[in-house]
Amino acid sequence: MRERLRTLVGEVFDVPSADVPEDASPETMSDWDSLRHLELMLALEMEFGVQLATETIPELTSLDAIEEFLRDQDAPAG
Amino acid sequence: MSARPFAQLRVGEVAGWSHVLTDEEVDAFAALSGDDNPLHLDDDFARRQGFRGRVVHGMLLGAFLSRVLGTILPGPGVLWLSQTIRWSQAAYVQDRIEIGVEIKHLSPALRTMVLATTIHNHRKELLLSGEAKVMMLGQQASVPWSETVAVVTGGSRGIGAAIVRALAEKGARVVVNYRQDAEAADAVVAAIKSAGGDGLAVRADMASADGADALADAALDAFGRVDIVVNNASPPIVRKPFEELRWEDVDAYASIYLRGAFTLAQRVLPGMKERAFGRFIHVLTSAMWGTPPPGTSGYVAGKSAAWGLARGMAVELAPYGVTVNAVSPSAVMTDQWDGASDARRRALAMAVPARRLAGADEVASTVLFLAGSEAGYITGANLPVAGGEVM
């Protein structure tokens, strides 16, 4: 999942996936502004087939947070 | 031209627009943009390069695409975030272009969508293809009172009847719910109609999901929509020390305040989202604020549960133009107080900073404010109507 996620972030930010830092976030990527964040969230929905909730969007600001969110989507309830 | 509510948009929805390209448009675009490349302005030059005539600016096609996105689908209120474009063929003056857009993905949380965009000429040749990402900007929905339909539970008397009258005076059609007193409910509806309004009395027990469903059915069958719900119904309020309280007592409050309100909301919400306008207003109690009076734990628990539901709904429904609020009156002079002595009433009034008790019309006017289009930015608010008793 991590590689798929890095590839997606690379596509949205128009950089090779290898150049996406492991600690990618708005602090470490200068292009990660509000518009890019919106594009990333949209790409996440389309690539992983999830529907984000309004309150989730501001929290998904790192690869770790996004990966954890995606794993929670797959995990059985309980 | 008004913006379409986001909830009305569907994946797979398509729209098109057809237009014949003219010399004047190409010349005007060259003048506007400063792009006077002879490929666009000089037929002979273009033909020598192998084209049939001067080539229409690619971005002029893009401008017409902007027109479709901004006026047809998704329409007014759209913000164009990004666009990929691949030009496949040249477009010429006198070509009839067919612009097509199709919604491929919708993100309600982002109020954003992805659309496939194409432009063909009249020979069905693909001129342009690409993908648009657009956002629908937030909008302040305004619905005239005369178009609204309100449901007031427990609307046959007291605070409920005052709310019904206030809404009807504004021009709303009002469904007056009652449980027992058909005569009183009919009288309220008759008064509305004699004043030139429209209303309907519906018997339904809001303590049961079936009752709330029946009320929703009746309102939707009669008027086709529900824009405003006022959750006002209540069982008789009986003070009991906690040790004498039985779960059935608590359940009687919770069934109406929570289950009835929940069921009714679930039924009418889809239409509110479609129209990007909705109002849920709970009539709660000032006893929820600060220290509750002894003997009211069941009652206050029921009202507090309703407020918990309201807050949760408020945060989730705000993006759709649906607000969820409450009013919390202190003692209101209705027939519930008929048995109270004058001394008891005076004591109650003296305990309030305003030194008087509230009238049902004062609660109604607060509900009316929250129900109106002007209060569209207020959600998750619980307004005390208590003369300063709580704050």
XYZ file of N, CA, C and O in Angstrom, chain A residues 35 38-39 41-42 45-46 51-54 57, chain B residues 81 105-110 112 114 133 135 319:
96
model
N -4.800 23.682 -2.062
C -5.338 23.191 -3.336
C -4.778 21.803 -3.658
O -5.500 20.898 -4.086
N -6.409 19.221 -1.572
C -7.726 18.862 -2.111
C -7.564 17.866 -3.264
O -8.287 16.871 -3.352
N -6.587 18.139 -4.144
C -6.355 17.227 -5.271
C -5.920 15.849 -4.781
O -6.311 14.820 -5.334
N -6.678 14.472 -1.874
C -7.831 13.798 -1.278
C -8.741 13.221 -2.365
O -9.258 12.109 -2.268
N -8.927 13.994 -3.415
C -9.753 13.537 -4.537
C -9.121 12.302 -5.182
O -9.797 11.315 -5.493
N -9.649 9.200 -3.057
C -10.990 8.643 -3.213
C -11.085 7.797 -4.474
O -11.655 6.713 -4.477
N -10.509 8.318 -5.551
C -10.635 7.630 -6.838
C -9.741 6.391 -6.884
O -10.145 5.340 -7.368
N -14.748 6.913 0.328
C -15.413 8.212 0.411
C -14.960 8.859 1.710
O -15.194 8.313 2.799
N -14.315 9.979 1.610
C -13.808 10.654 2.801
C -14.931 11.415 3.483
O -15.847 11.911 2.825
N -14.831 11.525 4.797
C -15.764 12.362 5.551
C -15.131 13.741 5.724
O -13.898 13.869 5.748
N -15.982 14.750 5.840
C -15.502 16.127 5.932
C -14.460 16.284 7.035
O -13.431 16.937 6.850
N -10.689 14.935 6.371
C -9.812 15.563 5.378
C -8.657 16.364 6.005
O -7.509 16.220 5.582
N -10.792 23.877 -10.900
C -9.526 23.686 -10.189
C -8.401 23.296 -11.130
O -7.278 23.787 -11.019
N -16.672 11.285 -11.115
C -16.476 11.026 -9.683
C -17.005 12.220 -8.899
O -16.812 13.369 -9.305
N -17.651 11.924 -7.790
C -18.172 12.982 -6.908
C -17.622 12.781 -5.506
O -17.653 11.658 -4.990
N -17.129 13.822 -4.903
C -16.685 13.756 -3.512
C -17.498 14.744 -2.691
O -17.201 15.948 -2.665
N -18.549 14.270 -2.014
C -19.364 15.190 -1.222
C -18.549 15.918 -0.158
O -18.782 17.093 0.113
N -17.598 15.220 0.457
C -16.826 15.844 1.537
C -16.004 17.014 1.017
O -15.818 18.018 1.708
N -15.507 16.886 -0.201
C -14.680 17.948 -0.784
C -15.516 18.909 -1.632
O -14.995 19.920 -2.099
N -16.284 18.426 -4.492
C -15.464 18.457 -5.693
C -15.831 17.284 -6.583
O -16.291 16.253 -6.098
N -14.903 15.164 -10.583
C -14.068 14.984 -11.766
C -15.002 14.755 -12.943
O -15.938 13.961 -12.852
N -11.305 19.012 -13.039
C -11.607 18.884 -11.614
C -12.209 20.213 -11.172
O -11.587 21.266 -11.378
N -14.825 22.374 -8.216
C -15.426 22.416 -6.877
C -16.704 23.251 -6.940
O -16.743 24.269 -7.622
N -22.759 20.849 5.651
C -22.350 21.035 4.248
C -23.515 21.016 3.266
O -23.351 21.419 2.120
